[in-house]
CSV table of C-alpha atoms in Angstrom, one decimal:
chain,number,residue,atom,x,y,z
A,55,UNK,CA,29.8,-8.0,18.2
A,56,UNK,CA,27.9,-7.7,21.2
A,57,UNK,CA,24.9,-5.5,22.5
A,58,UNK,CA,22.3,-5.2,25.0
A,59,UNK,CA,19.0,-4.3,23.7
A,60,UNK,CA,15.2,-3.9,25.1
A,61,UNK,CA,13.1,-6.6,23.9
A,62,UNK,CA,10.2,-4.6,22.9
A,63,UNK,CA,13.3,-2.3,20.9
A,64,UNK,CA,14.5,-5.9,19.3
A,65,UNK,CA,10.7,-7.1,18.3
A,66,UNK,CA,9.3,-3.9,17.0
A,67,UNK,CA,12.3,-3.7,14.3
A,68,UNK,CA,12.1,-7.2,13.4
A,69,UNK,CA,8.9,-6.0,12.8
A,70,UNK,CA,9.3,-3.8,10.6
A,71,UNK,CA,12.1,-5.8,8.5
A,72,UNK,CA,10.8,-9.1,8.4
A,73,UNK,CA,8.0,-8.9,6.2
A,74,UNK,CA,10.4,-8.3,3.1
A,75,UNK,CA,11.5,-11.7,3.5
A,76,UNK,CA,10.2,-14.4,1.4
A,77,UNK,CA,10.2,-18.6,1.9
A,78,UNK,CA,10.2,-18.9,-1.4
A,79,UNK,CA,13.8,-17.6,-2.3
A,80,UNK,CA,16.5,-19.8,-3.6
A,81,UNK,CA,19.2,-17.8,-2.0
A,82,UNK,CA,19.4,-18.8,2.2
A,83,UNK,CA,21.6,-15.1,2.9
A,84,UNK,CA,17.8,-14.0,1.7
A,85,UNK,CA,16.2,-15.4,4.0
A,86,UNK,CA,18.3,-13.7,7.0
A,87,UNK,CA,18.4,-10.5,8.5
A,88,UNK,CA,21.5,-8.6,8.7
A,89,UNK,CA,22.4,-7.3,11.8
A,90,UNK,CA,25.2,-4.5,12.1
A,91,UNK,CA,26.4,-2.3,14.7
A,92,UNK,CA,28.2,1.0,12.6
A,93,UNK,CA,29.0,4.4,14.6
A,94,UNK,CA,27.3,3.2,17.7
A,95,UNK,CA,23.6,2.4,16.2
A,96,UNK,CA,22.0,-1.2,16.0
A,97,UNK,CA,20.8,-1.9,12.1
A,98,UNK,CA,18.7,-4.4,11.1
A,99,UNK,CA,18.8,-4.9,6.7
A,100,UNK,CA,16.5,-7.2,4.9
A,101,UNK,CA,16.0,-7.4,1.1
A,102,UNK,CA,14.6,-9.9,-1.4
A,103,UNK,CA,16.5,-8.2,-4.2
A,104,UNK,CA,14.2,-5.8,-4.8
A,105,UNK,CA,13.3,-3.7,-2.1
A,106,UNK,CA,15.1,-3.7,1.3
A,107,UNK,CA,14.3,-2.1,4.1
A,108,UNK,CA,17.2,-0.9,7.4
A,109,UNK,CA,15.6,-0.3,10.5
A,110,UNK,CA,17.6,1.5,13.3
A,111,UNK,CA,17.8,1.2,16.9
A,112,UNK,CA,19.2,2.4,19.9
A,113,UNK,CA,21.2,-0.4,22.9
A,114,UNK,CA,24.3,-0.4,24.9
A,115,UNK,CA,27.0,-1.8,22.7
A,116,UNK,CA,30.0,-3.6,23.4
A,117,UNK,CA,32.0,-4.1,20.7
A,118,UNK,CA,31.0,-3.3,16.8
A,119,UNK,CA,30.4,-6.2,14.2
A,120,UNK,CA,27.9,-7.6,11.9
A,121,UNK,CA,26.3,-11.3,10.9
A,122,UNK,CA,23.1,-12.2,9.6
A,123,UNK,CA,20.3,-14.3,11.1
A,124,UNK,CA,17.7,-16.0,9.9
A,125,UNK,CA,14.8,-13.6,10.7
A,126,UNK,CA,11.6,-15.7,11.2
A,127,UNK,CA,13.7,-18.6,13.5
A,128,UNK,CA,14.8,-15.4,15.2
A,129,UNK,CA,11.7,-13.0,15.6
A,130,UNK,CA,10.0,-16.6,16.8
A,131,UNK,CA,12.5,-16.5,19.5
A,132,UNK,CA,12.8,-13.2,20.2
A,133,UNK,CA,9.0,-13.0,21.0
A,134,UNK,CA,8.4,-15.7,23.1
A,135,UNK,CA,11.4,-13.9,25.5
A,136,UNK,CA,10.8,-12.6,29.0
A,137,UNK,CA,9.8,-8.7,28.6
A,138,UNK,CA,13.2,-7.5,29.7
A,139,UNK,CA,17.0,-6.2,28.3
A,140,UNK,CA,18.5,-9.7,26.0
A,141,UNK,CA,22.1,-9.8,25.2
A,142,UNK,CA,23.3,-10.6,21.6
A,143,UNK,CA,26.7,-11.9,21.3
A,144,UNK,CA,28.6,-13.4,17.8
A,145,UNK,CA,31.6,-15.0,18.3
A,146,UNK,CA,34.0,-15.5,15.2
A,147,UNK,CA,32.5,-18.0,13.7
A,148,UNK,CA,29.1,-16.4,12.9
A,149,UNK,CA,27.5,-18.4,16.4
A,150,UNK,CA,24.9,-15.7,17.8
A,151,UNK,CA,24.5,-16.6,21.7
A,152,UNK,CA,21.0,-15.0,22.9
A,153,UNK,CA,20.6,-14.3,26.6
A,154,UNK,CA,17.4,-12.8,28.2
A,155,UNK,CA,17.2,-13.6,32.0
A,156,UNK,CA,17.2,-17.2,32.6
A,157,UNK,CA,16.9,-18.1,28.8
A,158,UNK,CA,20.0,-19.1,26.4
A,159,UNK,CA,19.5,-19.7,22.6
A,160,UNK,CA,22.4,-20.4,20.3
A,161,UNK,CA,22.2,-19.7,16.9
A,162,UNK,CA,24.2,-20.1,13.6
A,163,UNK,CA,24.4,-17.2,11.2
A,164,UNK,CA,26.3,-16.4,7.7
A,165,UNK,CA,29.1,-14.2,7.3
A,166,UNK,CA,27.9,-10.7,6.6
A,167,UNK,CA,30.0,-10.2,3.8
A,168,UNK,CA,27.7,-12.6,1.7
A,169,UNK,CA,24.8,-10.2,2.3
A,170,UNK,CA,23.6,-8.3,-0.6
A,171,UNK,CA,24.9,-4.4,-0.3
A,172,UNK,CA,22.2,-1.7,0.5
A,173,UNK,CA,21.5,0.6,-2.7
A,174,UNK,CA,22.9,3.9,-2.4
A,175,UNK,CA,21.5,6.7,-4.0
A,176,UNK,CA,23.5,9.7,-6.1
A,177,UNK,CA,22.1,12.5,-7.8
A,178,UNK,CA,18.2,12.1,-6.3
A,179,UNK,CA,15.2,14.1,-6.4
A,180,UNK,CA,14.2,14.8,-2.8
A,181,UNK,CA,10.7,15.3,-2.0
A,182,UNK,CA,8.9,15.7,1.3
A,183,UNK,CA,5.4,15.3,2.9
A,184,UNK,CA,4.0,14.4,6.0
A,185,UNK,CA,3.3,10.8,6.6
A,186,UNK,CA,-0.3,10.3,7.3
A,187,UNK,CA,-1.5,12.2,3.9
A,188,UNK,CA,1.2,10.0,2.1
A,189,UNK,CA,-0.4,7.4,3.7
A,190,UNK,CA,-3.5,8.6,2.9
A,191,UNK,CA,-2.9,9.0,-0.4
A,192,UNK,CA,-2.0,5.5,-1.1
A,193,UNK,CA,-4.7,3.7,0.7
A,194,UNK,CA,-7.3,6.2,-1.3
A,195,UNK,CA,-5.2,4.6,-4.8
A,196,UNK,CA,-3.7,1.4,-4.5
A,197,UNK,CA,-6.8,-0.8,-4.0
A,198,UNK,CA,-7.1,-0.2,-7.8
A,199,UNK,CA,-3.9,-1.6,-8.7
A,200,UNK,CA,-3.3,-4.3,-11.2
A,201,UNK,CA,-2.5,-8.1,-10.4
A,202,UNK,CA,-1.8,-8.8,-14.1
A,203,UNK,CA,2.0,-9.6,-14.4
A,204,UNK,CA,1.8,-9.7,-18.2
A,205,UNK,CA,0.8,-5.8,-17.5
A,206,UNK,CA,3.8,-5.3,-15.5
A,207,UNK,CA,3.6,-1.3,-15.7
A,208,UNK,CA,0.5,-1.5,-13.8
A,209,UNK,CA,1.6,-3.8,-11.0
A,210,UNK,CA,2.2,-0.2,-9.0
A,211,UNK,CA,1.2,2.9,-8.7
A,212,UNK,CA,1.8,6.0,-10.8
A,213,UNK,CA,3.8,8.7,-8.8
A,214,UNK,CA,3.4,12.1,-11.0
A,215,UNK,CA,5.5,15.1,-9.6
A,216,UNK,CA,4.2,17.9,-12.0
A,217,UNK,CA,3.4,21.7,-11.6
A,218,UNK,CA,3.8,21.0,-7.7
A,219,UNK,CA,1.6,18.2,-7.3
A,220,UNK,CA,1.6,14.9,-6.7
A,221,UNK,CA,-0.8,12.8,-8.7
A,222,UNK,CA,-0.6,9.2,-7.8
A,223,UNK,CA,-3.0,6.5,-9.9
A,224,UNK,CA,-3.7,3.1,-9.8
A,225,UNK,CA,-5.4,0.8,-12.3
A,226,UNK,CA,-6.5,-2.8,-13.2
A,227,UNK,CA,-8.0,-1.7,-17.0
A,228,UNK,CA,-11.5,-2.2,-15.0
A,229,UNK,CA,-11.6,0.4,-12.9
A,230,UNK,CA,-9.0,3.6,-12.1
A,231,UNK,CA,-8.2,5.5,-8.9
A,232,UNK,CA,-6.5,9.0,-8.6
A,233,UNK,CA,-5.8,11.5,-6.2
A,234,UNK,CA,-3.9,15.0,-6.4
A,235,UNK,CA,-1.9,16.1,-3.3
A,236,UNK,CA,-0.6,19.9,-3.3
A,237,UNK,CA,3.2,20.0,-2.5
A,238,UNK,CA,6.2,21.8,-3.1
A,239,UNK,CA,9.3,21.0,-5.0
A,240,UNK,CA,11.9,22.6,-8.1
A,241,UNK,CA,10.4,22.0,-10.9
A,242,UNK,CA,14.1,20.6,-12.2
A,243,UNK,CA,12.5,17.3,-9.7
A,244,UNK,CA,9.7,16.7,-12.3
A,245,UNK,CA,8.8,13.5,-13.3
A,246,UNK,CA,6.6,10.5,-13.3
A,247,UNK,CA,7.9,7.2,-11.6
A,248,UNK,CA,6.0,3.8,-10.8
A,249,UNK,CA,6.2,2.0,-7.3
A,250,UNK,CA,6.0,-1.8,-7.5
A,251,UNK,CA,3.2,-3.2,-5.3
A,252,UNK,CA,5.4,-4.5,-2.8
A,253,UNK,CA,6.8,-1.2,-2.1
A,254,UNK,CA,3.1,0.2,-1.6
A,255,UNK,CA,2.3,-2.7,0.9
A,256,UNK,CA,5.3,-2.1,2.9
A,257,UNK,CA,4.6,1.9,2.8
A,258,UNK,CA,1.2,1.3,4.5
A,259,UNK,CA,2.9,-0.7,7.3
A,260,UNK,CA,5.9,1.5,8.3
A,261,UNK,CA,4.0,4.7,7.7
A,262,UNK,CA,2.6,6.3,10.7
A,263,UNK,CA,-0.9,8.1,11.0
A,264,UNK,CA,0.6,11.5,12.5
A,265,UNK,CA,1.7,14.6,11.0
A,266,UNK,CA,5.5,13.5,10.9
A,267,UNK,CA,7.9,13.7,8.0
A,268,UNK,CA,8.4,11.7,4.9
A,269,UNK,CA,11.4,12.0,2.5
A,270,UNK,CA,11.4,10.4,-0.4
A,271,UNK,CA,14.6,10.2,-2.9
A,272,UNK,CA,14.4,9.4,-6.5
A,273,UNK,CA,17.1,8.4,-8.8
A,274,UNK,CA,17.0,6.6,-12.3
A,275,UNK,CA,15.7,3.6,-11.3
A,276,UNK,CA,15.1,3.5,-7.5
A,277,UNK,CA,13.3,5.1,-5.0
A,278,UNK,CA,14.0,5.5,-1.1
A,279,UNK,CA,11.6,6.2,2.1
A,280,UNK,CA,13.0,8.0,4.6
A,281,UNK,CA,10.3,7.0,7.7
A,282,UNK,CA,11.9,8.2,11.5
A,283,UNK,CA,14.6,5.7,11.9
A,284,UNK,CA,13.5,3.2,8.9
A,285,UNK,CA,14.1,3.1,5.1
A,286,UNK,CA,12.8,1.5,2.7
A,287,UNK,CA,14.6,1.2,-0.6
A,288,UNK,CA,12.7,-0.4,-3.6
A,289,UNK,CA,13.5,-0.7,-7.5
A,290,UNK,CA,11.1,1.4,-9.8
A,291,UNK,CA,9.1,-0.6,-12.3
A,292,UNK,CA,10.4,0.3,-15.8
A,293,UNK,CA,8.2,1.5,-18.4
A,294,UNK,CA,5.6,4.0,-19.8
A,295,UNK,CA,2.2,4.5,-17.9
A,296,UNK,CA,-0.5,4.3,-19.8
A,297,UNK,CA,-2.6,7.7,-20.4
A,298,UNK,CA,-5.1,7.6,-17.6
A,299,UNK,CA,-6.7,10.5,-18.2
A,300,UNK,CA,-8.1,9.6,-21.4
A,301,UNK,CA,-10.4,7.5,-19.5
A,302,UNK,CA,-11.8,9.7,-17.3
A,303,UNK,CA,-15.5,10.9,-18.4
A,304,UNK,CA,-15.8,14.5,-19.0
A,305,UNK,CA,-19.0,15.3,-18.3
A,306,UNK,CA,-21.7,13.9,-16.6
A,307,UNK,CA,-25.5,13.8,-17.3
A,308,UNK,CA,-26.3,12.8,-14.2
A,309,UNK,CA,-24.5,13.4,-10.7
A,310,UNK,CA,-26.3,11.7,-7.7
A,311,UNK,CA,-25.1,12.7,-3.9
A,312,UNK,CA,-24.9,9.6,-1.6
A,313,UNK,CA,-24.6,9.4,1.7
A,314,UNK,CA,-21.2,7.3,2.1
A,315,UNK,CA,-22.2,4.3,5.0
A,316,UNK,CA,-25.9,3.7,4.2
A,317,UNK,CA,-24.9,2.7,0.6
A,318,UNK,CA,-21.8,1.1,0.8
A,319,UNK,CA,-24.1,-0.8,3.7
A,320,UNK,CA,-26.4,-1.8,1.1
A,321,UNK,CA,-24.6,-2.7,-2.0
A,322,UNK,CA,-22.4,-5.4,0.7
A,323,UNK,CA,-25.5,-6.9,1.5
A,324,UNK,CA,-27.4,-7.2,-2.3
A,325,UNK,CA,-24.0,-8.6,-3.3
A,326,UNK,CA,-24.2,-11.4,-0.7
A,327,UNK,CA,-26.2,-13.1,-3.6
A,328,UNK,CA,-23.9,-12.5,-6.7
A,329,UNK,CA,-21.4,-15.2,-7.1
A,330,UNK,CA,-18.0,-15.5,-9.5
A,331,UNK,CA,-19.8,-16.4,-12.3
A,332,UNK,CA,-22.7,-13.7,-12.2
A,333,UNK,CA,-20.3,-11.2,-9.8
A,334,UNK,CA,-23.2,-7.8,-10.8
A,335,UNK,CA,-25.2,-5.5,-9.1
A,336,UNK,CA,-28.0,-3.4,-10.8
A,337,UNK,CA,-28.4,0.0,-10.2
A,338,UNK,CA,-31.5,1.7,-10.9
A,339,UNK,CA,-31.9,5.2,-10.3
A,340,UNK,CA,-35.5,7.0,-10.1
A,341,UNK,CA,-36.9,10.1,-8.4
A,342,UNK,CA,-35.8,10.0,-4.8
A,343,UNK,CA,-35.2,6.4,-4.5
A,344,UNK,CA,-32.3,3.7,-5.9
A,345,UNK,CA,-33.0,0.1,-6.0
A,346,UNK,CA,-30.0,-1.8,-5.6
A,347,UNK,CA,-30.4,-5.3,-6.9
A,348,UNK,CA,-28.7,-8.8,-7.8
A,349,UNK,CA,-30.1,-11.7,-9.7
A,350,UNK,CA,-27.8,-15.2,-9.8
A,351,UNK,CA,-29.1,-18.0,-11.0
A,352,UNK,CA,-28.3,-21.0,-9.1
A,353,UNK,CA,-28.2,-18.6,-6.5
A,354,UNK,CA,-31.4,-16.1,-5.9
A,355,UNK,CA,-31.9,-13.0,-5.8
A,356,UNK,CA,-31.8,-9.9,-3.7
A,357,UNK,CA,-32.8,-6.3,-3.6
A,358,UNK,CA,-33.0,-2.7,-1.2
A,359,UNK,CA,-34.7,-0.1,-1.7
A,360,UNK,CA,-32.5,3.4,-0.6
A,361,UNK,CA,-34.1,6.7,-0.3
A,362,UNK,CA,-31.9,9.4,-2.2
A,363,UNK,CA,-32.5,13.5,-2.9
A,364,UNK,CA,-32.3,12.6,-6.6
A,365,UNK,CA,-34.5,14.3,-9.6
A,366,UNK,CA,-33.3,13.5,-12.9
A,367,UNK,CA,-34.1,10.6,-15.6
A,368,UNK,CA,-34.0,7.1,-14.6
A,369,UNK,CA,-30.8,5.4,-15.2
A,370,UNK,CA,-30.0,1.7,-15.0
A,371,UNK,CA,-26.6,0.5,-15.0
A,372,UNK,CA,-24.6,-2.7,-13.8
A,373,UNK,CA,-21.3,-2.7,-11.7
A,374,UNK,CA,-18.9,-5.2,-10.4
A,375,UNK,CA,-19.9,-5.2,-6.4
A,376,UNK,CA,-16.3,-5.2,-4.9
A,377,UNK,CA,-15.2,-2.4,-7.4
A,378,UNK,CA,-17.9,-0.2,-5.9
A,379,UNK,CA,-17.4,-0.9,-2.4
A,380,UNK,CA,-13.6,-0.1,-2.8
A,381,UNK,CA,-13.4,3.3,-3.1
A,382,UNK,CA,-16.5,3.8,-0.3
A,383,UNK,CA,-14.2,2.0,2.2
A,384,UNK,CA,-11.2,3.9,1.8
A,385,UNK,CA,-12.5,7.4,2.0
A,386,UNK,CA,-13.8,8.6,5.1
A,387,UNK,CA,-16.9,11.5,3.8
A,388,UNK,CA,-20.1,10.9,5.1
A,389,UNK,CA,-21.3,11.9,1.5
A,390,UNK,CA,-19.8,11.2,-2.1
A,391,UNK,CA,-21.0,11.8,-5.6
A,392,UNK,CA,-21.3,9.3,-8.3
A,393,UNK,CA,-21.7,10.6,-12.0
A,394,UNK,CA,-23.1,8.8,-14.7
A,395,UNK,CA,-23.5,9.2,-18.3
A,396,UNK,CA,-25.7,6.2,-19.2
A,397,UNK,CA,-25.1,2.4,-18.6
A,398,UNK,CA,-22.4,2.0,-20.9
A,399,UNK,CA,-20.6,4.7,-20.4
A,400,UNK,CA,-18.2,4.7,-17.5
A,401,UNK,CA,-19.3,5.7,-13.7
A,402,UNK,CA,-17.2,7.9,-11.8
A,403,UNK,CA,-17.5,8.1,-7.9
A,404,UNK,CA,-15.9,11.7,-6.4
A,405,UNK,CA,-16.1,13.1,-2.4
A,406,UNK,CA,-15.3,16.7,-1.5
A,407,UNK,CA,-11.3,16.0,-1.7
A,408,UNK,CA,-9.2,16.0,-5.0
A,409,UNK,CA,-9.9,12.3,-5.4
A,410,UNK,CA,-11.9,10.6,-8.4
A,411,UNK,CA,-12.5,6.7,-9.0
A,412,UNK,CA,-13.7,5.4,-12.0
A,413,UNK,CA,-15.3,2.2,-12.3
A,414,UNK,CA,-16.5,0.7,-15.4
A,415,UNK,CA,-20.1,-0.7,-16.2
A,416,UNK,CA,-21.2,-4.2,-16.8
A,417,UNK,CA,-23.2,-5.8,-19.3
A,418,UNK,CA,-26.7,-6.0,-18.1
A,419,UNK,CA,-28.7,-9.3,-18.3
A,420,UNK,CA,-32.1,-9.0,-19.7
């Protein structure tokens, strides 16, 4: 095998494959990239198993093959190279020669054949959106998502395709995400389907911010990502979601406008004085005003006062600080809602889009 290839071609698909790649794996072919050249088109293939990912690229090819390298080792190289065209060349034995102007690296691989095949699907659901509201979609949702492994069905997030919509949720038990995103597809593609957290951290790196295509396949058990010249393939997590909309309050005494920056500005700083132990925030809603405050012993205590167009009864209720600045972060309104019911009763946080977060009270201190 043997091709000629940009360097910023070479380093921006390493990118985008290397990250699947873990130290920890016990199998070395795992911890290499597979490099192929197929009907005149450069591939690079990683995969720990679970998810791979193939990027494509275009070069002036020589002569077909395939070997795999170890990725990191090679990326390190790769980078530090002059910004010009570098030469790959693998000889028999599975020796990759590098050449890039006046710089030579040798460097042994491992037979292709040992390399782990890449899924094919058969007999998938296709689905297909644009990439920056899939994108979207995710960031507004997977915040929320569990890091219990003993509650492996919420170590993802929940992809519903129902009634031409795509509802995707995410949820620790504490606190819950969802948005709905119109789109169009058979209603034979129905279903509801859970992506592993992985597969939601890669998304958000290989999915671009503009209006280009996503296609997403769905068979039994796997799912692909179809993103410009790179795929992601991952396995789906097995099992039954729980029933999220059970959880969601119906409806609210009290709903409260807030303008988005000035109070996620001020719950950061009254929750520079909470600490693991007493991790809370009070809030304490009166006519046109909400204090925001935190009491730690050990610690101090701090509080702000924040004018608000608010008339109803005064309501008191406790939250987990970084559960409340989540959702403020990842949506983009200058104003959102929060409704409340009383301080037991679960708060749910709403902008002008078809997104909802609820977030679940703590128990006050007296």
């Amino acid at each position: 095998m043997k091709f000629t290839v940009s360097k910023e071609a070479f380093i921006e698909s390493l990118q985008k494959v290397q990250s699947v790649v873990t130290s920890k794996t016990t199998l070395p072919i795992l911890s290499n990239v597979l490099i192929s050249v197929v009907n005149n088109v450069i591939e690079l293939t990683t995969t720990d198993l679970d998810l791979g990912v193939r990027c494509q690229m275009q070069g002036e090819i020589e002569s077909p093959g395939a070997v795999t390298l170890p990725v990191r080792r090679l990326f390190s190289i790769v980078r530090e190279l002059p910004d010009s065209e570098l030469t790959l060349e693998v000889d028999d034995k599975n020796m990759a020669s590098i050449r890039c102007g006046q710089s030579y690296f040798k460097i042994v691989g491992i037979a292709a054949d040992e390399f782990p095949p890449f899924p094919k699907l058969e007999g998938a659901r296709v689905f297909k959106v644009l990439q920056n509201q899939f994108r979207s979609v995710l960031k507004k949702t997977s915040y929320a998502i569990s890091t219990d492994e003993t509650r492996y069905v919420l170590n993802g997030v929940l992809m519903s395709f129902k009634e031409n919509k795509l509802t995707v949720v995410a949820t620790d038990g504490r606190r819950l995400a969802l948005v709905d995103h119109e789109m169009e597809f058979p209603k034979s593609s129905e279903g509801d389907f859970i992506l592993p957290t992985k597969a939601v951290n890669e998304l958000g790196r290989l999915l671009s911010d503009k209006d280009e295509e996503l296609k997403i396949s769905i068979s039994e058990n796997q799912i692909s990502f179809f993103i410009g010249q790179t795929t992601l393939v991952t396995k789906l997590i097995e099992g039954t979601y729980p029933n999220y909309r059970q959880v969601i309050p119906s409806e609210p005494k009290e709903r409260i406008t807030l303008e988005r920056e000035s109070f996620m500005a001020a719950v950061h700083r009254v929750s520079l004085l909470t600490n693991d132990k007493s991790n809370s925030i009070k809030l304490s809603f009166g006519k046109n005003n909400l204090l925001i405050t935190a009491n730690t012993p050990d610690v101090g205590e701090s509080k702000e006062n924040l004018p608000i167009n608010y008339k109803g009864k005064d309501v008191t209720i406790a939250f987990n600080p970084a559960f409340l600045l989540d959702p403020l972060r990842n949506v983009d309104n200058d104003t959102v809602t929060m409704d409340l019911i009383d301080e037991l009763s679960p708060g749910v946080i709403r902008n002008n889009e078809p997104f909802l977060y609820v977030i679940m009270p703590m128990r006050q201190s007296s």
